[in-house]
Amino acid sequence: MGKVKGKPGPLARRPDNSAFKQQRLPAWSPMLTANTVLPFFYFMALICMLLGVWLLLTVQRTQEVKMDYTKAGECSRCFEKLKNESNAGQSCICTVVLHIEKPLKGDVFFYYGLKNFHQNLRRYMDSRDDGQMVGRKTNLKNPSSYCMPFDRDQNGLPIAPCGAVANSMFNDSFTLYYNKLGSPVKVPLLRRGISWYTDKNVKYRNPKMDNLTLAQVFEGTAKPLFWQKPVYELDPFDQTNNGFINDDLIVWMREAAFPNFKKLYGVLHRGDDPFTKGLPAGTYTIEISYNFPVQHFQGRKELVLTTLTWFGGQNHFLPIAYLVTSSLILLVAIVLTVVWWKFGKTGMNMEE
Amino acid sequence: MTSKYNVITFLPVNLFEQFQEVANTYFLFLLILQLIPQISSLSWFTTIVPLALVLIITAVKDATDDYFRHKSDNQVNNRQSQVLIRGSLQHEKWMNVRVGDIIKLENNQFVAADLLLLSSTEPHGLCYIETAELDGETNMKVRQSVSVTSELGDPNNLFSFDGEVVCEPPNNKLDRFCGTLYWRDKKYTLTNQNMLLRGCVLRNTEACYGLVIFAGPDTKLMQNSGRTKFKRTSIDRLMNTLVLWIFGFLVCMGVILAVGDAVWEREVGSLFQSYLPWDPPVNNFLFNAFLSFWSYVIILNTVVPISLYVSVEVIRLGHSYFINWDQQMFCSQCNTAAEARTTTLNEELGQVEYIFSDKTGTLTQNIMSFNKCSINGQTYGEVTDPLGPQAKRLDFTPFNPLADLDFCFYDDTLLESVKVGDSHTHKFFRLLSLCHTVMSEEKSEGELVYKAQSPDEGALVTAARNFGFVFRSRTPGTITTTEMGRPVTYTLLAILDFNNIRKRMSVIVRSPEGRIRLYCKGADTVLLERLHPCNQELMNITSDHLNEYAADGLRTLALAYRDLSEDEWEAWSESHRCADKASDCREDRVAAAYEQIEQDMMLLGATAIEDKLQEGVPETIAVLSLANIKIWVLTGDKQETAVNIGYSCKMLTDDMTEVFIINGHTVQSVRQELRRARERMIELSRTRDGGKESGMEGWGEAYFSGNGLRGGQEGDGTESGGGGGGGGKPPQCPPPPPPPPPPPPPPPSPPSNLMDNVSGEFALIVNGHSLAHALEADMETEFVSTACACKAVICCRVTPLQKAQVVELIKTHKKAVTLAIGDGANDVSMIKSAHIGVGISGQEGIQAVLSSDYSFSQFRFLQRLLLVHGRWSYLRMCRFLCYFFYKNFAFTMVHFWFGFFCGFSAQTVYDQYFITLYNIVYTSLPVLAMGIFDQDVPDHRSLEYPKLYEPGQLNLLFNKKEFFICITQGIYTSVVLFFVPYAVLSDATQSNGVPLADYQTFAVTTATALVIVVSVQIALDTGFWTVINHVFVWGSVGCYFSIMLALHSQSLFRIFPNQFHFVGSAQSTLLQPVVWLTIALATAICIVPVLAFRFLKLDLKPQLSDTVRYTQLVRQKKRKPAGRSVGSAWRGVGMVAEGRLGARGGSRRSGYAFAHQEGFGELITSGKNMRLSSQALANFASRHSSSWIDTLRRKKHNHTHTPPSASGECSPAPSCVSGSLPPLSNSSSVLGGSQETPIEEETVPACDVQPVPAVSTKTHPAAAAGPESAAPPGPAQASSSSVLGSSAVRCHGGDSPGGWTLSLGSVQEALFGWKGFAGRSGASNSQGLPPVAKETSHIE
């Protein structure tokens, strides 16, 4: 095995004298000595401490305003109404009032949040057809079997977009008014550019148009069962935001990992006064088109307004975790030092 | 045929074998599960890719293994043999030889099948064979054809041979054959004497013809070799157990999650129905939970890592290659490198506790060399300074043209002395050139070839030849030599042949001048007491030399001569003839006649022959025993030879506390001997442990009376042989009144526990016939507990099957890893049944190598194989396994935690590609590199500190505890890996506001954190960073990122949108600082505790390997093993040790007896083996009526099997030597008793009758320790005897159990059955009694 060599003589079958074959490769043999481990621990503690402090300071600069509107104010009416399943398709508009104590400075992001909605169920997540969503015509007419039972309507027409995910799309819409000196000013929200670049430009594509309108392209397909509008009419104001590349659809289709999640609804457009520096403090009225039923799965709906730093939104866990970790490491380091100093045998054994 | 497959059967058989692995079947089952859509939580390829990989790699490996086996099979099968077909000889391959063929064999050929010898070129249809391959004995044996067929000389006659053989069915008994030949209406009985068995080698015979009786698998050799068993390592078995446990764990998790699913579906899921209705066949939550269970089984299957098996195989393969490549295990003399023939056992090499070694060819080279001699009180052959310049090898050619060029001798003073013409030296070598049974063959002038029947004798005659006394040729009546260049012809008057009892041989020759002289050579114990009294001074000097030689492990002989007057010769010749013709008790009478003339001899000197050990054997054995490996020698050779080798390779040493011999012929005697050995061990270790002996006594007595042994002895004296031995050693002084010991508390512990606590160095020597009894079911445990308390065990005269049985015994009773090493076909069964079989390659036979797992050409390579390769393999495998289980638990358990957040829907945390590739790409190579290359300490260190081997034997590095630590660490990591990203991400957003809580970001973050954590962990585990490790560790991490980016790239998505829906996740996730901060935090939390624990462990409880590693550069004094220091404490009883040494010294040096066989003297004088004129032949043949070959056979038989009843009947004959024949069927102590023979009484004046005090028959250590007990005991001795004296009082007189614990020395003497002790030792040893002798005969 591996020793057949052409050379004759008594050493013909002698194995090669290479460092590799003789297991003599030069190597570095590190060892956990006090000289390396203890400084490392102190260093780690220090680094974590610094990171924690820095992150904490950063997080302190962000602001967040949350509001659960499931049954808040007028919306309890809509809530009750939607309890009855026969009213599912009907629109219900309600308004809620939001007080912002301190102005939200900088870019302000507007999220809707859902609680106890399991976008992460295996069969739910599988129930989609990315082939259809990327604009493949064959898939458009023949949705993947994964979409079952949301692949065809009762007439046998293929559903576009098919599957449970699309079917359950969040369809509340919000209009935000700033009550400036009694007269409500509509807060301009950018409803575009709220999804991943790759999603918008790669993952979701409309079928080839070939000089047809979007409606014609989608002819022969049915809208998802729970939808009020077909996919090509999702955005009444912007034709380019319709079909599979509709931002709201894309945002919804990016399934959340946990049952409580928030998704981006829009970004404050800071073009005009008084919103150039963000959202000023004051009272806001939110007009909600309350369509999405949550009562039968005991869900909650909420609105979130936050500002961001380089590091993202308000997130206290990370800095605190760093600080805790740092103090634990410091503690361990001190214990180790004491143990090494008092009981350590390493040094003694070596001299034996 | 040793191979397993052929081309057609390979696939089904191999697959069948592979699916017998629990794991493989399990994965197949999983695969089937995944094909059910309702259950499938993972794509089918996540399982099938690794499974296929595993199956393919294993199959390729098996195929390669089998290919090599085929190759070596073919090598054997295609050996040529000459078959007689239609009257002419044709070459045929071995595999084509059929039963009934007639085969021609030539000199030095292997016998291809079991043959019935028909005829040979030697006279009388004789032929000589060497059976080393079969039973390990290297002396030549004689076979003779049935007389009627021996006349069928040439092929034509043989072709017409049409006899019919009826014989027993194929069996594995090497020494028995019975059959009948029907030919020409007559019946001829066939015995083993007519058979040539496969595996033998034809020697000293030009050619012979044989009829094939058994061929192929029916041959006795193959019947003896047992079936090829599939060997597994203990790690393998542990691994399988653990896999089953993990499987159980998996089921538990599945159940937990299924219950969770049931609850969730009822409470939450049912409300979610409108968004996600149940799959069609599901109609209630329970059924959904049931499906969820299976889905989770699929997801969590990665806790049972599928790539584990293939990785293990790869690592083992790597280790095997390292063994093959090791230059330090390459033998340049035989151009053979070590070879790992089985690639699945490597790590077990690091756990060996018992080594079973063959002797001949394994420990020894089977070369005898004339090493030293003592002539007239002057010793020659000392190597002056081993460290100085290499002594020059003497060149004999200018002095003696007939010299053998291969002969080595370094001391030129001897040559000078010969040249000067020193008369003693001349006599010495003349004796060597005359007194032997060697046959010479002179092909051309000066080209002498000696055919010696024992290598010892060949060495001696060759030595004489080189020193100018060249034995040229012999006829039945003459011996022609060339003495110092002058041809001399001596008339050979008589050969007083060797036998095991006489332990000497003599020749009586008449020199050309007409002087009659008797030359005698023999075991010193025998010879020195037959000297003329005027030799006293010379004898003392010579015995000192003999002691020195014996201490060097040399095989010694003493030489003497006696001048006979014509009258003496005539008289003796007459009496001898008379004895020879006697019809009854011929042997005894002849022996007595021999005895008569071998008296009053003049001592010439002594020779010392080295049974050359293989290079480095003692050192290797020393190192291995420091590594706490017990070495057992199992040899087919004689006890004396084996013991001698035991000493020369330092297995047995003089500072051993005691050496026990088990030599009984009956079940009871063996049992008793074993019991006494144990009792004695406990006794001695108690004594050493400081005066707790009283408890032991109580135990001993309880034990005895419990077994009713006492009654048996008193009743019929069946075992009273023990008493005989005891009788040989009455205490010389009554024990001083012992200080009253505290009343012995009854020891609560059973004997087995006691045996575990035995300290001290003991050795056990077991004879084959005793072993047969010891291996019986009811005695097994006793044997094992006794033997395992001994540091060294030697089993001699064992059959191949017994070797295997011994190995099996240890395997079953001790649960220890065993290794068998051997070179011959007789070792095959042992090699196959041991956990690891090692074959010595480079010798002639390859049977052992073929069935072995490892082969190399030198015994000494064993230490490197075990201490370096084995240790490393074990270490690497353990570290590998620990890490492997850890990383899979860390990987898989995340799914479990996620289950609580995803409604128990069996959603995976990671991308399916990550799941597929994690084990086979992302994390496989670094751990493989660690598993293959890791070293904790360099190779020379592990040889310097054999103690480093111990963790392997104790199974410390990977066991259930370690496993639990690993999986706990894995689970901890999985908790961190799930909850830290969960806590961070669920609330975090990208810097552009897009939430990070989406599934794909979470999956990427967790996967990345996982890869980084396990990479850091492997970096911590790797202790030896070679370039390869660096490349693999960093490469794997790099590989992970590049593969992930590729899989999440647009191009792949564009082709398969449904398969690669993670498009863009990697890019957008990994650009987020939050993600990196999360990963860093998770890594720190995972690693810091590990680091802290490791540091603490290293700091507070450093292992030897850590220390060694730490002091890599500091040279340390080599550690003394613990045993040694205890040994020195024992020196308090130093006198005992010395005394014993003397006793053994006497027995140890009787080299002559070792390899010699009786009967050749007669053969020579009968002239049967010489091509002589028919007239001369007739003359001699008429003189010796009895067939010499019968003698040969009978003698051998007598010594091994027949109970000496015949000799008992003979005993009345006044000078009947066989009265002293050792009644071998009895225990060793009986043999001790048998020293007391009438002759001894005549010849040894010291042997006066002493009444045995009844009390004292219990031998105390001093007495057992040796003949010095006659001397007034020293203080230490006195104390020990007082200690034991009390015990003797307990045992009632006549029981004499202590006599059983004879020291090795006295027992050996006893075995030789002669009054065989040096004069001085004889004085004390022979204090035994005539009554004892009577007892002996009474037994008979």
PDB file of N, CA, C and O in Angstrom, chain A residues 10 14-15 22-23 28 30 32 111 122-123 130 136 203 254-255 257 296 311 313 322 345-346 350, chain B residues 271 277 325 327 335 876 902 905 989 993 997-999 1025 1054 1058 1061 1068 1074 1077 1098-1099 1109-1110:
ATOM      1  N   PRO A  10      17.826  -3.465  -1.269  1.00  0.00           N
ATOM      2  CA  PRO A  10      17.207  -3.910  -0.022  1.00  0.00           C
ATOM      3  C   PRO A  10      16.248  -2.880   0.557  1.00  0.00           C
ATOM      4  O   PRO A  10      15.418  -3.211   1.387  1.00  0.00           O
ATOM      5  N   ARG A  14      11.202   0.540   1.265  1.00  0.00           N
ATOM      6  CA  ARG A  14      11.285   1.403   2.427  1.00  0.00           C
ATOM      7  C   ARG A  14      10.364   2.605   2.228  1.00  0.00           C
ATOM      8  O   ARG A  14      10.388   3.245   1.183  1.00  0.00           O
ATOM      9  N   PRO A  15       9.587   2.927   3.206  1.00  0.00           N
ATOM     10  CA  PRO A  15       8.687   4.070   3.038  1.00  0.00           C
ATOM     11  C   PRO A  15       9.484   5.361   2.887  1.00  0.00           C
ATOM     12  O   PRO A  15      10.617   5.464   3.365  1.00  0.00           O
ATOM     13  N   GLN A  22       6.081  10.482   7.892  1.00  0.00           N
ATOM     14  CA  GLN A  22       6.631  10.096   9.187  1.00  0.00           C
ATOM     15  C   GLN A  22       5.975  10.878  10.320  1.00  0.00           C
ATOM     16  O   GLN A  22       6.445  10.822  11.451  1.00  0.00           O
ATOM     17  N   GLN A  23       4.927  11.609  10.016  1.00  0.00           N
ATOM     18  CA  GLN A  23       4.191  12.381  11.009  1.00  0.00           C
ATOM     19  C   GLN A  23       5.099  13.348  11.736  1.00  0.00           C
ATOM     20  O   GLN A  23       5.008  13.526  12.942  1.00  0.00           O
ATOM     21  N   TRP A  28       2.453  23.478  15.382  1.00  0.00           N
ATOM     22  CA  TRP A  28       2.363  24.370  16.524  1.00  0.00           C
ATOM     23  C   TRP A  28       1.483  23.688  17.548  1.00  0.00           C
ATOM     24  O   TRP A  28       0.370  23.287  17.243  1.00  0.00           O
ATOM     25  N   PRO A  30      -0.264  24.426  20.720  1.00  0.00           N
ATOM     26  CA  PRO A  30      -0.634  25.398  21.754  1.00  0.00           C
ATOM     27  C   PRO A  30      -1.060  24.675  23.024  1.00  0.00           C
ATOM     28  O   PRO A  30      -1.445  23.512  22.994  1.00  0.00           O
ATOM     29  N   LEU A  32      -3.007  25.377  26.956  1.00  0.00           N
ATOM     30  CA  LEU A  32      -3.732  26.344  27.777  1.00  0.00           C
ATOM     31  C   LEU A  32      -2.943  26.620  29.053  1.00  0.00           C
ATOM     32  O   LEU A  32      -3.145  25.984  30.067  1.00  0.00           O
ATOM     33  N   TYR A 111     -44.054  50.400  11.252  1.00  0.00           N
ATOM     34  CA  TYR A 111     -44.220  48.952  11.145  1.00  0.00           C
ATOM     35  C   TYR A 111     -45.619  48.563  11.554  1.00  0.00           C
ATOM     36  O   TYR A 111     -46.240  49.214  12.376  1.00  0.00           O
ATOM     37  N   ARG A 122     -44.119  24.824   9.375  1.00  0.00           N
ATOM     38  CA  ARG A 122     -43.458  24.190   8.238  1.00  0.00           C
ATOM     39  C   ARG A 122     -44.355  24.159   7.008  1.00  0.00           C
ATOM     40  O   ARG A 122     -43.952  24.573   5.925  1.00  0.00           O
ATOM     41  N   ARG A 123     -45.572  23.707   7.198  1.00  0.00           N
ATOM     42  CA  ARG A 123     -46.415  23.563   6.021  1.00  0.00           C
ATOM     43  C   ARG A 123     -46.824  24.929   5.478  1.00  0.00           C
ATOM     44  O   ARG A 123     -47.018  25.104   4.287  1.00  0.00           O
ATOM     45  N   ASP A 130     -42.280  29.635  -5.525  1.00  0.00           N
ATOM     46  CA  ASP A 130     -41.348  30.678  -5.935  1.00  0.00           C
ATOM     47  C   ASP A 130     -41.195  30.728  -7.448  1.00  0.00           C
ATOM     48  O   ASP A 130     -40.864  31.767  -8.009  1.00  0.00           O
ATOM     49  N   ARG A 136     -42.637  32.720 -13.850  1.00  0.00           N
ATOM     50  CA  ARG A 136     -42.658  31.627 -14.828  1.00  0.00           C
ATOM     51  C   ARG A 136     -44.102  31.370 -15.235  1.00  0.00           C
ATOM     52  O   ARG A 136     -44.949  31.122 -14.378  1.00  0.00           O
ATOM     53  N   LYS A 203     -36.037  38.004  -6.774  1.00  0.00           N
ATOM     54  CA  LYS A 203     -36.852  36.890  -6.322  1.00  0.00           C
ATOM     55  C   LYS A 203     -38.291  37.005  -6.821  1.00  0.00           C
ATOM     56  O   LYS A 203     -38.935  35.990  -7.108  1.00  0.00           O
ATOM     57  N   ARG A 254     -41.815  37.415   2.887  1.00  0.00           N
ATOM     58  CA  ARG A 254     -40.606  37.091   3.670  1.00  0.00           C
ATOM     59  C   ARG A 254     -41.075  36.683   5.057  1.00  0.00           C
ATOM     60  O   ARG A 254     -41.317  37.520   5.931  1.00  0.00           O
ATOM     61  N   GLU A 255     -41.191  35.363   5.264  1.00  0.00           N
ATOM     62  CA  GLU A 255     -41.833  34.877   6.475  1.00  0.00           C
ATOM     63  C   GLU A 255     -41.017  35.196   7.713  1.00  0.00           C
ATOM     64  O   GLU A 255     -39.785  35.149   7.690  1.00  0.00           O
ATOM     65  N   ALA A 257     -39.585  34.584  11.488  1.00  0.00           N
ATOM     66  CA  ALA A 257     -39.064  33.383  12.138  1.00  0.00           C
ATOM     67  C   ALA A 257     -39.833  33.035  13.397  1.00  0.00           C
ATOM     68  O   ALA A 257     -39.817  31.902  13.838  1.00  0.00           O
ATOM     69  N   HIS A 296     -59.764  35.010  15.570  1.00  0.00           N
ATOM     70  CA  HIS A 296     -59.946  33.562  15.733  1.00  0.00           C
ATOM     71  C   HIS A 296     -58.651  32.816  16.038  1.00  0.00           C
ATOM     72  O   HIS A 296     -58.688  31.662  16.404  1.00  0.00           O
ATOM     73  N   PHE A 311     -27.077  50.657  13.828  1.00  0.00           N
ATOM     74  CA  PHE A 311     -27.123  49.319  14.377  1.00  0.00           C
ATOM     75  C   PHE A 311     -28.545  48.758  14.288  1.00  0.00           C
ATOM     76  O   PHE A 311     -28.805  47.600  14.545  1.00  0.00           O
ATOM     77  N   GLY A 313     -32.820  49.140  14.861  1.00  0.00           N
ATOM     78  CA  GLY A 313     -33.817  49.718  15.753  1.00  0.00           C
ATOM     79  C   GLY A 313     -33.485  49.510  17.209  1.00  0.00           C
ATOM     80  O   GLY A 313     -32.411  49.039  17.563  1.00  0.00           O
ATOM     81  N   TYR A 322     -24.149  41.833  26.378  1.00  0.00           N
ATOM     82  CA  TYR A 322     -22.709  42.037  26.367  1.00  0.00           C
ATOM     83  C   TYR A 322     -22.197  42.429  27.732  1.00  0.00           C
ATOM     84  O   TYR A 322     -21.168  41.937  28.192  1.00  0.00           O
ATOM     85  N   LYS A 345      -1.494  23.419  40.117  1.00  0.00           N
ATOM     86  CA  LYS A 345      -0.427  22.429  40.240  1.00  0.00           C
ATOM     87  C   LYS A 345       0.480  22.473  39.036  1.00  0.00           C
ATOM     88  O   LYS A 345       1.484  21.783  38.988  1.00  0.00           O
ATOM     89  N   THR A 346       0.072  23.222  38.055  1.00  0.00           N
ATOM     90  CA  THR A 346       0.812  23.200  36.809  1.00  0.00           C
ATOM     91  C   THR A 346       2.282  23.477  37.061  1.00  0.00           C
ATOM     92  O   THR A 346       3.145  22.733  36.642  1.00  0.00           O
ATOM     93  N   MET A 350       5.535  20.563  36.966  1.00  0.00           N
ATOM     94  CA  MET A 350       6.530  20.665  35.933  1.00  0.00           C
ATOM     95  C   MET A 350       7.936  20.513  36.486  1.00  0.00           C
ATOM     96  O   MET A 350       8.841  20.066  35.830  1.00  0.00           O
TER      97      MET A 350
ATOM     98  N   LEU B 271     -57.219  26.868  15.645  1.00  0.00           N
ATOM     99  CA  LEU B 271     -57.765  28.186  15.369  1.00  0.00           C
ATOM    100  C   LEU B 271     -57.144  28.792  14.112  1.00  0.00           C
ATOM    101  O   LEU B 271     -57.656  29.743  13.539  1.00  0.00           O
ATOM    102  N   PRO B 277     -55.089  24.904   6.637  1.00  0.00           N
ATOM    103  CA  PRO B 277     -55.818  23.686   6.996  1.00  0.00           C
ATOM    104  C   PRO B 277     -54.879  22.494   7.069  1.00  0.00           C
ATOM    105  O   PRO B 277     -53.784  22.519   6.521  1.00  0.00           O
ATOM    106  N   TRP B 325       3.605   3.568   6.470  1.00  0.00           N
ATOM    107  CA  TRP B 325       4.652   4.484   6.035  1.00  0.00           C
ATOM    108  C   TRP B 325       5.778   4.636   7.040  1.00  0.00           C
ATOM    109  O   TRP B 325       6.765   5.298   6.765  1.00  0.00           O
ATOM    110  N   GLN B 327       8.865   4.602   8.799  1.00  0.00           N
ATOM    111  CA  GLN B 327      10.202   4.099   8.496  1.00  0.00           C
ATOM    112  C   GLN B 327      10.790   3.361   9.680  1.00  0.00           C
ATOM    113  O   GLN B 327      11.617   2.482   9.514  1.00  0.00           O
ATOM    114  N   ASN B 335      13.686  -6.224   4.199  1.00  0.00           N
ATOM    115  CA  ASN B 335      13.038  -5.335   3.237  1.00  0.00           C
ATOM    116  C   ASN B 335      11.517  -5.367   3.394  1.00  0.00           C
ATOM    117  O   ASN B 335      10.784  -5.505   2.432  1.00  0.00           O
ATOM    118  N   ARG B 876      -6.615  10.132  19.065  1.00  0.00           N
ATOM    119  CA  ARG B 876      -7.252  10.862  17.976  1.00  0.00           C
ATOM    120  C   ARG B 876      -8.696  10.427  17.823  1.00  0.00           C
ATOM    121  O   ARG B 876      -9.591  11.257  17.655  1.00  0.00           O
ATOM    122  N   CYS B 902     -42.219  27.339  16.698  1.00  0.00           N
ATOM    123  CA  CYS B 902     -42.842  27.197  15.388  1.00  0.00           C
ATOM    124  C   CYS B 902     -44.012  26.222  15.471  1.00  0.00           C
ATOM    125  O   CYS B 902     -44.316  25.535  14.511  1.00  0.00           O
ATOM    126  N   SER B 905     -43.997  22.318  14.419  1.00  0.00           N
ATOM    127  CA  SER B 905     -44.379  21.897  13.078  1.00  0.00           C
ATOM    128  C   SER B 905     -43.223  21.254  12.334  1.00  0.00           C
ATOM    129  O   SER B 905     -43.300  21.039  11.150  1.00  0.00           O
ATOM    130  N   THR B 989     -33.666  45.336  13.677  1.00  0.00           N
ATOM    131  CA  THR B 989     -33.902  45.651  12.279  1.00  0.00           C
ATOM    132  C   THR B 989     -32.567  45.921  11.615  1.00  0.00           C
ATOM    133  O   THR B 989     -31.553  46.146  12.271  1.00  0.00           O
ATOM    134  N   GLY B 993     -33.993  49.641   8.229  1.00  0.00           N
ATOM    135  CA  GLY B 993     -35.320  49.531   8.805  1.00  0.00           C
ATOM    136  C   GLY B 993     -36.018  48.222   8.573  1.00  0.00           C
ATOM    137  O   GLY B 993     -37.013  47.927   9.228  1.00  0.00           O
ATOM    138  N   ALA B 997     -36.061  39.872  11.783  1.00  0.00           N
ATOM    139  CA  ALA B 997     -36.674  38.700  12.403  1.00  0.00           C
ATOM    140  C   ALA B 997     -37.229  37.732  11.382  1.00  0.00           C
ATOM    141  O   ALA B 997     -37.947  36.815  11.745  1.00  0.00           O
ATOM    142  N   ASP B 998     -36.873  37.918  10.118  1.00  0.00           N
ATOM    143  CA  ASP B 998     -37.414  36.940   9.172  1.00  0.00           C
ATOM    144  C   ASP B 998     -36.646  35.637   9.264  1.00  0.00           C
ATOM    145  O   ASP B 998     -35.503  35.586   9.730  1.00  0.00           O
ATOM    146  N   TYR B 999     -37.312  34.616   8.827  1.00  0.00           N
ATOM    147  CA  TYR B 999     -36.798  33.257   8.982  1.00  0.00           C
ATOM    148  C   TYR B 999     -35.434  33.088   8.338  1.00  0.00           C
ATOM    149  O   TYR B 999     -34.526  32.483   8.902  1.00  0.00           O
ATOM    150  N   TRP B1025      -1.039  21.687  15.469  1.00  0.00           N
ATOM    151  CA  TRP B1025      -1.455  22.436  14.284  1.00  0.00           C
ATOM    152  C   TRP B1025      -0.437  22.290  13.171  1.00  0.00           C
ATOM    153  O   TRP B1025       0.536  23.030  13.107  1.00  0.00           O
ATOM    154  N   ARG B1054     -32.192  31.630 -10.366  1.00  0.00           N
ATOM    155  CA  ARG B1054     -32.871  31.794 -11.649  1.00  0.00           C
ATOM    156  C   ARG B1054     -33.142  30.451 -12.287  1.00  0.00           C
ATOM    157  O   ARG B1054     -34.116  30.278 -13.006  1.00  0.00           O
ATOM    158  N   ASN B1058     -37.522  27.237  -6.992  1.00  0.00           N
ATOM    159  CA  ASN B1058     -38.142  26.589  -5.833  1.00  0.00           C
ATOM    160  C   ASN B1058     -37.133  25.942  -4.908  1.00  0.00           C
ATOM    161  O   ASN B1058     -37.420  25.696  -3.750  1.00  0.00           O
ATOM    162  N   HIS B1061     -34.640  29.211  -2.614  1.00  0.00           N
ATOM    163  CA  HIS B1061     -35.395  30.402  -2.272  1.00  0.00           C
ATOM    164  C   HIS B1061     -34.703  31.269  -1.230  1.00  0.00           C
ATOM    165  O   HIS B1061     -35.257  32.253  -0.791  1.00  0.00           O
ATOM    166  N   SER B1068     -27.436  39.944   2.365  1.00  0.00           N
ATOM    167  CA  SER B1068     -28.041  41.020   3.144  1.00  0.00           C
ATOM    168  C   SER B1068     -27.857  40.772   4.634  1.00  0.00           C
ATOM    169  O   SER B1068     -27.737  41.715   5.405  1.00  0.00           O
ATOM    170  N   VAL B1074     -25.325  43.961  13.414  1.00  0.00           N
ATOM    171  CA  VAL B1074     -26.020  43.280  14.514  1.00  0.00           C
ATOM    172  C   VAL B1074     -25.788  41.786  14.439  1.00  0.00           C
ATOM    173  O   VAL B1074     -25.555  41.114  15.452  1.00  0.00           O
ATOM    174  N   LEU B1077     -22.425  41.008  15.681  1.00  0.00           N
ATOM    175  CA  LEU B1077     -22.344  41.146  17.134  1.00  0.00           C
ATOM    176  C   LEU B1077     -23.028  39.963  17.812  1.00  0.00           C
ATOM    177  O   LEU B1077     -22.565  39.465  18.842  1.00  0.00           O
ATOM    178  N   LEU B1098      -6.592  21.435  33.651  1.00  0.00           N
ATOM    179  CA  LEU B1098      -5.158  21.392  33.392  1.00  0.00           C
ATOM    180  C   LEU B1098      -4.383  21.896  34.588  1.00  0.00           C
ATOM    181  O   LEU B1098      -3.301  21.410  34.903  1.00  0.00           O
ATOM    182  N   ASP B1099      -4.958  22.856  35.255  1.00  0.00           N
ATOM    183  CA  ASP B1099      -4.257  23.492  36.351  1.00  0.00           C
ATOM    184  C   ASP B1099      -4.324  22.643  37.603  1.00  0.00           C
ATOM    185  O   ASP B1099      -3.349  22.502  38.321  1.00  0.00           O
ATOM    186  N   ARG B1109       3.913  17.098  27.877  1.00  0.00           N
ATOM    187  CA  ARG B1109       3.827  18.081  26.822  1.00  0.00           C
ATOM    188  C   ARG B1109       4.420  19.417  27.260  1.00  0.00           C
ATOM    189  O   ARG B1109       5.119  20.089  26.522  1.00  0.00           O
ATOM    190  N   TYR B1110       4.135  19.725  28.501  1.00  0.00           N
ATOM    191  CA  TYR B1110       4.597  20.999  29.022  1.00  0.00           C
ATOM    192  C   TYR B1110       6.111  21.034  29.120  1.00  0.00           C
ATOM    193  O   TYR B1110       6.746  22.030  28.863  1.00  0.00           O
TER     194      TYR B1110
END
